[in-house]
Tab-separated table of C-alpha atoms in Angstrom:
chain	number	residue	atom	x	y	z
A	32	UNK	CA	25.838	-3.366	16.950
A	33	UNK	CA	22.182	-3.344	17.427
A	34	UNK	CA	21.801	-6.642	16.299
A	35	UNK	CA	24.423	-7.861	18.245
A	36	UNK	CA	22.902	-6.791	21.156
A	37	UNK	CA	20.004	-7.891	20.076
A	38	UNK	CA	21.840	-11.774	19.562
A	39	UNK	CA	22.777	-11.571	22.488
A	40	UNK	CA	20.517	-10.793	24.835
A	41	UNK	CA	18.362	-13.705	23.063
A	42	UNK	CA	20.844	-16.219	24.076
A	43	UNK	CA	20.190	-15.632	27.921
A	44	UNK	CA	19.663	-19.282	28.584
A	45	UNK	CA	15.777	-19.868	30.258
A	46	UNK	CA	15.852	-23.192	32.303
A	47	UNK	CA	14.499	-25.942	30.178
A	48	UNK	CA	11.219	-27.056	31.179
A	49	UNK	CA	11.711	-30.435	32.856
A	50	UNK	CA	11.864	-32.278	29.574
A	51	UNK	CA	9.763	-34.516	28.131
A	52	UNK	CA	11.244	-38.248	29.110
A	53	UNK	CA	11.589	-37.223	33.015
A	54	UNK	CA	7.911	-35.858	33.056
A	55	UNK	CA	6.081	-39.046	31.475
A	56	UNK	CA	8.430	-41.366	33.751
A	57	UNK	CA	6.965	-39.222	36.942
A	58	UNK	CA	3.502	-39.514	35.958
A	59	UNK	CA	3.887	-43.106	35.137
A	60	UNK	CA	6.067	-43.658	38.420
A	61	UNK	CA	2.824	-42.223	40.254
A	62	UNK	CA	0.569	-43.948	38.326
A	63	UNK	CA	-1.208	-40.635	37.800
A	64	UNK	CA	-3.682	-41.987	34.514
A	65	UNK	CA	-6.699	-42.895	36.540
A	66	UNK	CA	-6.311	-39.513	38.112
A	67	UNK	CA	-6.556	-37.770	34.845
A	68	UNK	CA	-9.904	-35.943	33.410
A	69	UNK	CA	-11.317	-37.461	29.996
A	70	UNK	CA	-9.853	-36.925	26.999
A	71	UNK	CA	-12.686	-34.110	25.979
A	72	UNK	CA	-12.158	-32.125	29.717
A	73	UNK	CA	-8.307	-32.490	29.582
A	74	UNK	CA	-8.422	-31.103	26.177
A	75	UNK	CA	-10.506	-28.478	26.697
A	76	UNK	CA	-9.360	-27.463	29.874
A	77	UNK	CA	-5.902	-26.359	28.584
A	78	UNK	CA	-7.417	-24.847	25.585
A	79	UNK	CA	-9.074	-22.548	27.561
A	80	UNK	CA	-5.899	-22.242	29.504
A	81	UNK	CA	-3.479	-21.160	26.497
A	82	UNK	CA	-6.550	-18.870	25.231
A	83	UNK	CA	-6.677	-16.808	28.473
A	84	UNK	CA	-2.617	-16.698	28.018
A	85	UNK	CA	-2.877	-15.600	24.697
A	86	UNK	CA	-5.358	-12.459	26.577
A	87	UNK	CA	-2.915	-11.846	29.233
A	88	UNK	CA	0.091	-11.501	26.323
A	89	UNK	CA	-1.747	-9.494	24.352
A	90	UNK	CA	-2.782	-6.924	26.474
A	91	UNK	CA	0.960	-7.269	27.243
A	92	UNK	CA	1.841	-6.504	24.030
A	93	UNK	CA	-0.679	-3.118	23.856
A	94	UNK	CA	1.046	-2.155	27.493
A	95	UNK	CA	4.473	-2.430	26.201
A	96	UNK	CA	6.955	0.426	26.591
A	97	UNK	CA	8.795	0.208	23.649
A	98	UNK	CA	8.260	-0.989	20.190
A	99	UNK	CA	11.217	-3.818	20.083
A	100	UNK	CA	9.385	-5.696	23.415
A	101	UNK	CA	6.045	-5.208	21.779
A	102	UNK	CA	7.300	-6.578	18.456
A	103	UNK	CA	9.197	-10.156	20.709
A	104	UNK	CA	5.881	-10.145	22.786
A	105	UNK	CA	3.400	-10.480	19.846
A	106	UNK	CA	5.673	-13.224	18.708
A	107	UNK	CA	4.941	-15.079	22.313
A	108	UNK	CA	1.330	-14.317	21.606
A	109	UNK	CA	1.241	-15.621	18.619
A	110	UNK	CA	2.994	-18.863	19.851
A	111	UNK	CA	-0.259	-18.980	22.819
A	112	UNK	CA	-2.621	-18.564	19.899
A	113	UNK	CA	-1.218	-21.309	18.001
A	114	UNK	CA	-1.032	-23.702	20.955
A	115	UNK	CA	-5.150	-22.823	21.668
A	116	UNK	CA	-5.959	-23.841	17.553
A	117	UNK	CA	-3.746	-26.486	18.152
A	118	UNK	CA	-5.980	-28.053	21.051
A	119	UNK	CA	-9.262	-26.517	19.318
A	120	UNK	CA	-7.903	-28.880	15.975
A	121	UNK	CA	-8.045	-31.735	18.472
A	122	UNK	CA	-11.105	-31.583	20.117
A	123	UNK	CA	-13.005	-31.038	16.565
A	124	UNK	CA	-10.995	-34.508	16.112
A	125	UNK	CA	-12.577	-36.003	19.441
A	126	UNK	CA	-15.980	-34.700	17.795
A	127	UNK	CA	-16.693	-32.323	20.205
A	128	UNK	CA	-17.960	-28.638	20.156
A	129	UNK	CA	-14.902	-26.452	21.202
A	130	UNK	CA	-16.947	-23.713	23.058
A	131	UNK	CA	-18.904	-26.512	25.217
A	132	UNK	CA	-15.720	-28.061	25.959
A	133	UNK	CA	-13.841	-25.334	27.202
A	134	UNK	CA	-17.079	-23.617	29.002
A	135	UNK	CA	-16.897	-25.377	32.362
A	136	UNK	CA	-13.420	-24.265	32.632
A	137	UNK	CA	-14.079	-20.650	32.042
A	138	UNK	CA	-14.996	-19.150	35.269
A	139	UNK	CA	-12.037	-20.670	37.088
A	140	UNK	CA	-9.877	-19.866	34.911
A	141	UNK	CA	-10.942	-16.313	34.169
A	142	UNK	CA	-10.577	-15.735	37.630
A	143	UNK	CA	-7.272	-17.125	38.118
A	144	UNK	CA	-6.049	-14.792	35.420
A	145	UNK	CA	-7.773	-11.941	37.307
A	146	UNK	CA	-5.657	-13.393	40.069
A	147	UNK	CA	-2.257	-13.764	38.351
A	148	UNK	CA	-2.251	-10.571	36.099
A	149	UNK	CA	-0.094	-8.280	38.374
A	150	UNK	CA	-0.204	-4.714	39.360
A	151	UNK	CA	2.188	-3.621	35.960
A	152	UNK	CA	3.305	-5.248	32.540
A	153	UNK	CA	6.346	-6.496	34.535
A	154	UNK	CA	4.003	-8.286	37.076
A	155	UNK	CA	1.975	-9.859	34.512
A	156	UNK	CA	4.589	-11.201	32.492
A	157	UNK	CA	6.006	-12.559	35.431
A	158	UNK	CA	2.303	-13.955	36.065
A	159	UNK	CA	2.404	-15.612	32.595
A	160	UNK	CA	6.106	-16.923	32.717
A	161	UNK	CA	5.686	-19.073	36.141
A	162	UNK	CA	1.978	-19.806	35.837
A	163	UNK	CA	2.239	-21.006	32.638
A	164	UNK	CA	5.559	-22.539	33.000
A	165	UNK	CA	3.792	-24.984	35.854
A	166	UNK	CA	0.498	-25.235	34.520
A	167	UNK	CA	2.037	-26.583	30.735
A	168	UNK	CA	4.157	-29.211	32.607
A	169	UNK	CA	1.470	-30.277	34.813
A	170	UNK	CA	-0.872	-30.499	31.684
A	171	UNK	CA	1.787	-32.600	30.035
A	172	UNK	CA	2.233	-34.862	32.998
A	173	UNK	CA	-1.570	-35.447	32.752
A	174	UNK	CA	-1.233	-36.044	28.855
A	175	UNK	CA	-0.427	-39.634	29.509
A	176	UNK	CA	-4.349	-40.305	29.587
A	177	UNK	CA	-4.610	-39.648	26.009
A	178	UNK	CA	-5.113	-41.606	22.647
A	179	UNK	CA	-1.296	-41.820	21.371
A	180	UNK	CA	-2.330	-39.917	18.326
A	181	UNK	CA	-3.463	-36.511	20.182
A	182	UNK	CA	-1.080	-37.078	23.410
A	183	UNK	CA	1.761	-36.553	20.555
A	184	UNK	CA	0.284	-33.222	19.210
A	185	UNK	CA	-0.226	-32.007	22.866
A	186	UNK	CA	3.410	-32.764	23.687
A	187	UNK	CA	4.619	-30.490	20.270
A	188	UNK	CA	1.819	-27.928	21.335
A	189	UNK	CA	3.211	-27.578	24.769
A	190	UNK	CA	6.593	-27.908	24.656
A	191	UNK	CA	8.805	-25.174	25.222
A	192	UNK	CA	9.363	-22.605	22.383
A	193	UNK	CA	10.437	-19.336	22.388
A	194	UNK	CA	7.928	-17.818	24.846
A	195	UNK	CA	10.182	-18.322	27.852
A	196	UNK	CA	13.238	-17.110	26.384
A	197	UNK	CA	11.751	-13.791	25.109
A	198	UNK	CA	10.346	-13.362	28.639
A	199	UNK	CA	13.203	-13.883	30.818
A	200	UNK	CA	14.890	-11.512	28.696
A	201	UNK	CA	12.125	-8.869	29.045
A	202	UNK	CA	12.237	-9.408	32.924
A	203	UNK	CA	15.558	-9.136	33.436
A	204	UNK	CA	15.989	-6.293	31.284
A	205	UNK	CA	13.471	-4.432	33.792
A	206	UNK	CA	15.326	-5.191	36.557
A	207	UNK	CA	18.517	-3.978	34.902
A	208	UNK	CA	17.053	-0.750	34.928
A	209	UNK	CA	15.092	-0.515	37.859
A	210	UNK	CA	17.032	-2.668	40.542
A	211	UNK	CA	14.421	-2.181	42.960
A	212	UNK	CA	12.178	-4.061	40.735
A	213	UNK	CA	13.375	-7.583	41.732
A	214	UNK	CA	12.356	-7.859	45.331
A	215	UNK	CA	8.497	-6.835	44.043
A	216	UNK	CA	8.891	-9.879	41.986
A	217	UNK	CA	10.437	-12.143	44.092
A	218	UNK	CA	7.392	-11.360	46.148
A	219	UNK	CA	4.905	-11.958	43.140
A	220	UNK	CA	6.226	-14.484	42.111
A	221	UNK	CA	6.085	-16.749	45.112
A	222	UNK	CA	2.400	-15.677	45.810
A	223	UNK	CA	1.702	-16.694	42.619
A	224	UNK	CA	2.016	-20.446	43.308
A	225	UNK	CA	-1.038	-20.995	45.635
A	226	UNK	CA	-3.530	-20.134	43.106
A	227	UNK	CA	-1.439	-22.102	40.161
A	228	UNK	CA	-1.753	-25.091	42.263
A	229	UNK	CA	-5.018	-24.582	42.829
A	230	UNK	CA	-6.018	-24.748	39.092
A	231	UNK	CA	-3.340	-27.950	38.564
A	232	UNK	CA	-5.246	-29.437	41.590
A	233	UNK	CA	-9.023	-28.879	40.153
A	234	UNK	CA	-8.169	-30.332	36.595
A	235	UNK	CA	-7.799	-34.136	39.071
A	236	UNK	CA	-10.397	-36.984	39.698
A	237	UNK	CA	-9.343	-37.277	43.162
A	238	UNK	CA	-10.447	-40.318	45.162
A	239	UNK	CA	-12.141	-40.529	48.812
A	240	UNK	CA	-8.991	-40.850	50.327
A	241	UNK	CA	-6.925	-37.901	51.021
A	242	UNK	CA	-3.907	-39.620	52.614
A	243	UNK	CA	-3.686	-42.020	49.599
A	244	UNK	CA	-4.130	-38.598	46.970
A	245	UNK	CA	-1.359	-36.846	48.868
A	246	UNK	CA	1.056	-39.646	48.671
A	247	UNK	CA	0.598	-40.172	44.788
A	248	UNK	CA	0.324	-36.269	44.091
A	249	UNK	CA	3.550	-35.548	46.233
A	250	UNK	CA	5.890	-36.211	43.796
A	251	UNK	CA	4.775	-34.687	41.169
A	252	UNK	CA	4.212	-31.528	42.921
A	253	UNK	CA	7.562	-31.659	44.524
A	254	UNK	CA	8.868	-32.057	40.591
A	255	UNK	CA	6.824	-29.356	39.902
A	256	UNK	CA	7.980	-26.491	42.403
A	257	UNK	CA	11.073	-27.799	41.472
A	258	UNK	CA	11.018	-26.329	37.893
A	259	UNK	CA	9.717	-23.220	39.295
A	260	UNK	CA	12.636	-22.666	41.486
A	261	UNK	CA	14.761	-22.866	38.016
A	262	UNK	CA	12.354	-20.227	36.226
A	263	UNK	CA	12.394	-18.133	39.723
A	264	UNK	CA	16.611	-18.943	39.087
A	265	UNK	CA	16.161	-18.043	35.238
A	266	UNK	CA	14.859	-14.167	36.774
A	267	UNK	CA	17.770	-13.908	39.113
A	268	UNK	CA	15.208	-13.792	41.870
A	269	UNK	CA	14.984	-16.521	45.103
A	270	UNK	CA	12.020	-19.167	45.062
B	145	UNK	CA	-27.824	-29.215	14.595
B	146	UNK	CA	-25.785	-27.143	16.715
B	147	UNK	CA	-23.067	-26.991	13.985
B	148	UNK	CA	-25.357	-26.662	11.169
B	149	UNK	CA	-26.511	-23.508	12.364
B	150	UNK	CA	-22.683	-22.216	12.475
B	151	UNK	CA	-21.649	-23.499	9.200
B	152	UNK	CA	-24.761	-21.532	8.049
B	153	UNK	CA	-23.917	-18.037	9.945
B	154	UNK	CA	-20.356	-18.886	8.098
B	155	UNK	CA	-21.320	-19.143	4.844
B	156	UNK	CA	-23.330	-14.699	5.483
B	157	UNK	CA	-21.474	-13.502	1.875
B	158	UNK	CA	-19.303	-10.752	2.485
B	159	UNK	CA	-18.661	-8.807	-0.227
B	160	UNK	CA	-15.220	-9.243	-1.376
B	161	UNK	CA	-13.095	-6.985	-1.260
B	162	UNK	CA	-11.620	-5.330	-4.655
B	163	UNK	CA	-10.419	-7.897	-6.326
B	164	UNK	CA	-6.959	-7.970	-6.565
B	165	UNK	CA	-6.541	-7.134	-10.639
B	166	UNK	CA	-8.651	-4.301	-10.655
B	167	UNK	CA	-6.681	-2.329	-7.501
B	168	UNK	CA	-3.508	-3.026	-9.507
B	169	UNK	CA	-5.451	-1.721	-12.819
B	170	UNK	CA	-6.438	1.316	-11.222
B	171	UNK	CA	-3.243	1.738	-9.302
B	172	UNK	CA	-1.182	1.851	-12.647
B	173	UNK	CA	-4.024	3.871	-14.161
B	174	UNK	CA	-3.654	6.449	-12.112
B	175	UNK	CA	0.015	6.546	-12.047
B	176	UNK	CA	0.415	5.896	-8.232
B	177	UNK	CA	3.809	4.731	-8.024
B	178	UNK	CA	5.286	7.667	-7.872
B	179	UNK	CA	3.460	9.346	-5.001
B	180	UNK	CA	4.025	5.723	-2.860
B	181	UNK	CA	6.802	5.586	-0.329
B	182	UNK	CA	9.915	3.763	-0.558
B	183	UNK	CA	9.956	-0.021	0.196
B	184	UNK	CA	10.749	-0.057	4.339
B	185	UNK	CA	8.593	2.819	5.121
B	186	UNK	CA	5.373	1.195	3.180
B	187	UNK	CA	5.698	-1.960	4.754
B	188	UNK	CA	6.754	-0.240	8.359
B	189	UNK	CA	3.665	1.338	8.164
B	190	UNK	CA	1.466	-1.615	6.981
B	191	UNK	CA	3.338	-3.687	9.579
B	192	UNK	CA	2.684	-1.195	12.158
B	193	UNK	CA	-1.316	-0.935	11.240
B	194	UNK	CA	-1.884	-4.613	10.960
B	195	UNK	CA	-0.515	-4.979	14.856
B	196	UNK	CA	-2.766	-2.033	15.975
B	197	UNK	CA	-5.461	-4.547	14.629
B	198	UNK	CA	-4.562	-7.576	16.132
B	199	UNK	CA	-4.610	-5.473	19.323
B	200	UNK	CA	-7.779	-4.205	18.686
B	201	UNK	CA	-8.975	-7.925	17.912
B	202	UNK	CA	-7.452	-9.494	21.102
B	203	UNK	CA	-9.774	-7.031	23.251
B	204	UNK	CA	-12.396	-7.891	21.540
B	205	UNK	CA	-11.405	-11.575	22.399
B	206	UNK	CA	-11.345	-10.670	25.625
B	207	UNK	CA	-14.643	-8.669	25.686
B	208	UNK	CA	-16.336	-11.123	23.549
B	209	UNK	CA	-20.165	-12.161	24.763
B	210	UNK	CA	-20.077	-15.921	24.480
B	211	UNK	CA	-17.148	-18.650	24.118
B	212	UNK	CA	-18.195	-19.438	20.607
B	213	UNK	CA	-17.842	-15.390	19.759
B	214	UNK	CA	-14.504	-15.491	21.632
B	215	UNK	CA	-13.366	-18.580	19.580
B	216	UNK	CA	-13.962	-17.213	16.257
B	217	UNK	CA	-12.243	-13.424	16.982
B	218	UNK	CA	-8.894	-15.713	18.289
B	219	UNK	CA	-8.594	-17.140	15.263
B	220	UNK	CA	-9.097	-13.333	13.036
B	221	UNK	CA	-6.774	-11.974	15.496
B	222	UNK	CA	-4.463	-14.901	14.665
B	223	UNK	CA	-4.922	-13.404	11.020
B	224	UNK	CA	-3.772	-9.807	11.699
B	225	UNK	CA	-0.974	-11.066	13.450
B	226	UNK	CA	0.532	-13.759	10.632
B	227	UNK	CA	0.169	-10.147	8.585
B	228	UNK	CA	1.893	-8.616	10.667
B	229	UNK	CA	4.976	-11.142	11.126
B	230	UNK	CA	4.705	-11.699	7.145
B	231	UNK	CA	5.448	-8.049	7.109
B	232	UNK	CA	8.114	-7.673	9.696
B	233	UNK	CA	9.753	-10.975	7.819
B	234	UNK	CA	9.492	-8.945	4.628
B	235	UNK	CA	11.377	-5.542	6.254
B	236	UNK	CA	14.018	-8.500	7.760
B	237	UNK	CA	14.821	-9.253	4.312
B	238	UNK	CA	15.140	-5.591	2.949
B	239	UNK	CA	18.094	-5.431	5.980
B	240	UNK	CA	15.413	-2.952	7.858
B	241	UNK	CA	15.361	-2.956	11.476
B	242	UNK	CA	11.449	-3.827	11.821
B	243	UNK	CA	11.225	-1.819	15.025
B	244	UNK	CA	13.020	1.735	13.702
B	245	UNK	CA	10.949	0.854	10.480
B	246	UNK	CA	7.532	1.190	12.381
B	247	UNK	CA	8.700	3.551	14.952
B	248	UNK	CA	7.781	6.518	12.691
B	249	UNK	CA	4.312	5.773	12.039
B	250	UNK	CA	3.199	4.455	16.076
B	251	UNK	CA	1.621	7.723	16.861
B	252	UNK	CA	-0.539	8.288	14.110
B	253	UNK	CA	-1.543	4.810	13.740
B	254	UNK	CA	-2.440	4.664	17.759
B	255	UNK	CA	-4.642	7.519	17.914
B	256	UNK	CA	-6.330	6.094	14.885
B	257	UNK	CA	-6.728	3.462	16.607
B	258	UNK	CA	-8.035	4.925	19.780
B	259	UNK	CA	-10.430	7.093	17.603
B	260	UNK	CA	-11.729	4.179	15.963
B	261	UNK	CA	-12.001	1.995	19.058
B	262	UNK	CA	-15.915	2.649	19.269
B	263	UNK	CA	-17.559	2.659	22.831
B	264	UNK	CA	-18.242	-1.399	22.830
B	265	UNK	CA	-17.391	-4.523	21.241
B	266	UNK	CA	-19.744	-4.100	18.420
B	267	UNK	CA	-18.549	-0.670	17.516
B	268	UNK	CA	-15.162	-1.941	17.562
B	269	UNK	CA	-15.669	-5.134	15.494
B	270	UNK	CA	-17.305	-2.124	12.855
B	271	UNK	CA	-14.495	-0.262	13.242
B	272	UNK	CA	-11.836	-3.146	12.380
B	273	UNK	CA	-14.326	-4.475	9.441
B	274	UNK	CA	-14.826	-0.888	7.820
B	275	UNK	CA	-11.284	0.774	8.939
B	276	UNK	CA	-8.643	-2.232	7.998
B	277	UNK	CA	-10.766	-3.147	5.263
B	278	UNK	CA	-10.223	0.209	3.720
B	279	UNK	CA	-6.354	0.363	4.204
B	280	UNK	CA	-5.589	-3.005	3.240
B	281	UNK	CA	-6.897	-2.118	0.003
B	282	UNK	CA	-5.286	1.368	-0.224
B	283	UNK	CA	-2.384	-0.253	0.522
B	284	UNK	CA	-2.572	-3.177	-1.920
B	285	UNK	CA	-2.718	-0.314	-4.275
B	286	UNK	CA	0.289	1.183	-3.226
B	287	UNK	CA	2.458	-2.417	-3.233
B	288	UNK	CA	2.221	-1.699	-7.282
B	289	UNK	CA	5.965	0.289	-6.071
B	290	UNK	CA	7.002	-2.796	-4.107
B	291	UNK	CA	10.175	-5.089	-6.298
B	292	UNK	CA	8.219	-7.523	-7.545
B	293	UNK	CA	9.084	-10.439	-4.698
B	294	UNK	CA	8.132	-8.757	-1.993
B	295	UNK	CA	5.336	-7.246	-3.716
B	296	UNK	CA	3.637	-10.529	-4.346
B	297	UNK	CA	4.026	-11.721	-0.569
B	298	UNK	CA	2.504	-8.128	0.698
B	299	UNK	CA	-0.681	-9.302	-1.638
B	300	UNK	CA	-0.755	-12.925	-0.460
B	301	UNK	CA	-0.692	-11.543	2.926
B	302	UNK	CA	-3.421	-8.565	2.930
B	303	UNK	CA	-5.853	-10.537	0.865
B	304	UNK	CA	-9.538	-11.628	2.097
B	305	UNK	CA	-9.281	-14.155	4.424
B	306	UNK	CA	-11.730	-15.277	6.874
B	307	UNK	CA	-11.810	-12.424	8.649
B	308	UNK	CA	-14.478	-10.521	7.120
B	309	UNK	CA	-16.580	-12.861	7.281
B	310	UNK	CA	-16.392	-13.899	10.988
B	311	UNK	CA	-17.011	-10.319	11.265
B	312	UNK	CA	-19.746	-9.693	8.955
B	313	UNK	CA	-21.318	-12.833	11.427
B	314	UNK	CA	-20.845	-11.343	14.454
B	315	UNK	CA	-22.063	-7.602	14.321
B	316	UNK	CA	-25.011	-9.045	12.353
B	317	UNK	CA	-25.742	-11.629	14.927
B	318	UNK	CA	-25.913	-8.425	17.498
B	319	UNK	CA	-28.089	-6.518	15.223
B	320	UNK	CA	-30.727	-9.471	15.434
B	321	UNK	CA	-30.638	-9.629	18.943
B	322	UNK	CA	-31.422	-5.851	19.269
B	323	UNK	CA	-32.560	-4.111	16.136
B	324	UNK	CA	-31.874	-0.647	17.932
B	325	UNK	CA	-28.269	-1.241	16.996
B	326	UNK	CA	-28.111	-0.752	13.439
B	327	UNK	CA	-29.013	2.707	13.092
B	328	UNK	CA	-26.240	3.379	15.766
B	329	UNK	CA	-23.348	1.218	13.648
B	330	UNK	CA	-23.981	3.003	10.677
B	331	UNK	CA	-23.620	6.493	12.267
B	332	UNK	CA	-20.474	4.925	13.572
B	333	UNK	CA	-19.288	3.374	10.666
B	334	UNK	CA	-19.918	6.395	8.539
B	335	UNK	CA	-18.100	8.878	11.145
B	336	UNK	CA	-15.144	6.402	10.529
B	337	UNK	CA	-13.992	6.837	7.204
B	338	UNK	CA	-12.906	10.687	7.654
B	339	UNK	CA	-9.992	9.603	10.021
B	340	UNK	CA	-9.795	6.398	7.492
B	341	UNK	CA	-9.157	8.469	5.196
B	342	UNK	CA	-6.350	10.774	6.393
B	343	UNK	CA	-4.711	7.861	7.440
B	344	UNK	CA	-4.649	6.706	3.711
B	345	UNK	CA	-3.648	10.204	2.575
B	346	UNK	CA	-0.627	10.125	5.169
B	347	UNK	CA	1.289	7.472	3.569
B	348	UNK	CA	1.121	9.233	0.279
B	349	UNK	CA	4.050	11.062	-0.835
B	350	UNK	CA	2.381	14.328	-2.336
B	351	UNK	CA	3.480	16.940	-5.126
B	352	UNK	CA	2.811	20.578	-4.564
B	353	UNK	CA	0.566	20.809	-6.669
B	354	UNK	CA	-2.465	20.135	-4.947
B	355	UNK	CA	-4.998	20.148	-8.173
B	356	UNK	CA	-2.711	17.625	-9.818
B	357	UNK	CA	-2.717	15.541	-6.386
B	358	UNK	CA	-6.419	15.733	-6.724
B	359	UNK	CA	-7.136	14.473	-10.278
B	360	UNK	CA	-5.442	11.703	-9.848
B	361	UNK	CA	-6.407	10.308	-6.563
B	362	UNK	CA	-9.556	11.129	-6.492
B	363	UNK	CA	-10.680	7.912	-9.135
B	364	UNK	CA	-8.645	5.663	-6.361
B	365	UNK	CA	-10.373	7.136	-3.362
B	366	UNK	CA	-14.043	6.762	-5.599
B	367	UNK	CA	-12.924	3.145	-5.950
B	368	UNK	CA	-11.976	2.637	-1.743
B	369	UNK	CA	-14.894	4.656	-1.128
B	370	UNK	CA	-17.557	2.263	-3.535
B	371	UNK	CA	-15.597	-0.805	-1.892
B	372	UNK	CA	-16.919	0.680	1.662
B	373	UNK	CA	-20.289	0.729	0.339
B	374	UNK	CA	-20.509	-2.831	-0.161
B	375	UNK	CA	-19.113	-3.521	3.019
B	376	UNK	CA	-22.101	-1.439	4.872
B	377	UNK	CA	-24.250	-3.162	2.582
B	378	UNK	CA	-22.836	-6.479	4.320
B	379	UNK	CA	-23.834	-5.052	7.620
B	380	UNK	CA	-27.284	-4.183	6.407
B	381	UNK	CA	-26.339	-0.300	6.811
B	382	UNK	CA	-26.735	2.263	4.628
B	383	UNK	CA	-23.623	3.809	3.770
């Protein structure tokens, strides 16, 4: 029985991340490659993106009230961990130092996190589910810059796993219990998209001209909040 | 240059811990078997302690002085964790219920970890070095009464990785950049192995005879306690 329940609370179906094909056709449709950061900055830049998510999940896993979510959240750690050595592996490839290609990124980023980590462990996984839901797919629409070889490994690294599922579950199991939960997160989880599109915006080489930025950018962004409307969908709450 | 110098800080010798044919030598010497716990609650509580240290090891990612510092703790917190899910995977497959399996050791094992915490991040990094590598090999000892299978995994999994020695490299780095540390660490990391200690003792299952209980733990405990000589000696402490 409790395995069952267990099953099937697993099976609660998270919204795909916009997959793979449609996001490389958008970036190429916008011709986003001369817009993307080296190979080194790109690189490290989400490194030091999927190591500050591993931080937020695993002080999500100390906070957690029971041990079953604790023992699903390290497992979503874990999964951040392995996506930071994943991008670590490549920039030793691209001969270059790990920490001094992740350091610029490191104040932003730390602050952002500050930003996004929510007032209680339901906030912050909330915080990680969205902001890292947009900020992987944006990364992987920029991934089109890189060498074949490491744009491939990126793609596996970032792809969806079992991280969302595991969260939507936890969420909505919060809300089943406290139904006055979901309007605090509705709330959250729509402030939370200025900052995230802050970061996605600061990882571009923009050019001088704004006008000609907004119209190449707008599409993607509009692809973008898109899939966050699903994962907003995916918590039962409105975008 | 740059990583010359860290393959050189790498390569600090820690000393290794018991090596593996010895434990099991003394283990059977003493007659252990019979005072170790059945299968689910040994590995519940090994399962349990190894996730109280990745915890402790992802704040002291998050604490961590310097990128390269935080780098090197992500990947021994990565460690603790693959323990852990080796362990959980191991209670999976002896039909145990991984969360009811650890449930009965949480408490004990959190306020150990909240005593051994230490009041900053090198304190802590003592306290995971001295603490977990104490119990790891009191409880390599004990997987003598594991079935065979599940025995060998439990050893594959709490053997000397690279964790002690990313540790060893880090509190001794901290001592060279202020000497007044060391005599600080090793009033901290001999205050540590009382609690260490009782936490070994609790997974025992005792007879009532307490002189018997004595004579034959005490040549284990001499053993554990030589081991955490040598790994103050690492630190350049006096034990």
């Amino acid at each position: 029985m409790f395995e069952w329940f267990k099953k099937r609370r697993a099976t609660i179906v998270a919204p795909r991340i916009t997959p793979r094909k449609d996001v490389e056709v958008t970036a190429e449709k916008v011709n986003l490659k001369d817009m993307s950061p080296d190979a080194v900055s790109l690189v490290g830049q989400v490194a030091y993106f999927e190591l500050a998510v591993f931080e937020s999940l695993s002080r999500a896993v100390s906070e957690a009230p029971d041990l079953e979510s604790k023992e699903g959240l390290s497992t979503v750690a874990g999964e951040a961990l392995e996506k930071h050595h994943g991008l670590v592996a490549i920039l030793r490839s691209l001969k270059a130092d790990p920490a001094e290609a992740m350091a610029p990124f490191a104040s932003d980023i730390d602050r952002f996190e500050t930003l996004t980590q929510g007032r209680d462990w339901y906030e912050t996984l909330v915080g990680v589910y969205l902001t890292a839901g947009f900020l992987n797919e944006f990364f992987l629409a920029l991934a089109v810059s890189l060498p074949p070889k490491h744009r491939k490994v990126v793609k596996e690294l970032l792809e969806s796993d079992r991280t969302a599922d595991v969260l939507v579950a936890a969420i909505r199991a919060g809300q089943e219990a406290d139904p006055t939960l979901a309007s605090r997160l509705a709330l959250w989880g729509r402030r939370l998209m200025g900052d995230t599109q802050l970061v996605a915006r600061s990882a571009l080489r923009l050019s001088d001209n704004a006008s000609d930025n907004a119209s190449r950018l707008e599409p993607v962004f509009t692809d973008l909040v898109g899939s966050h409307s699903k994962r907003m969908d995916a918590l039962g709450l409105t975008a």
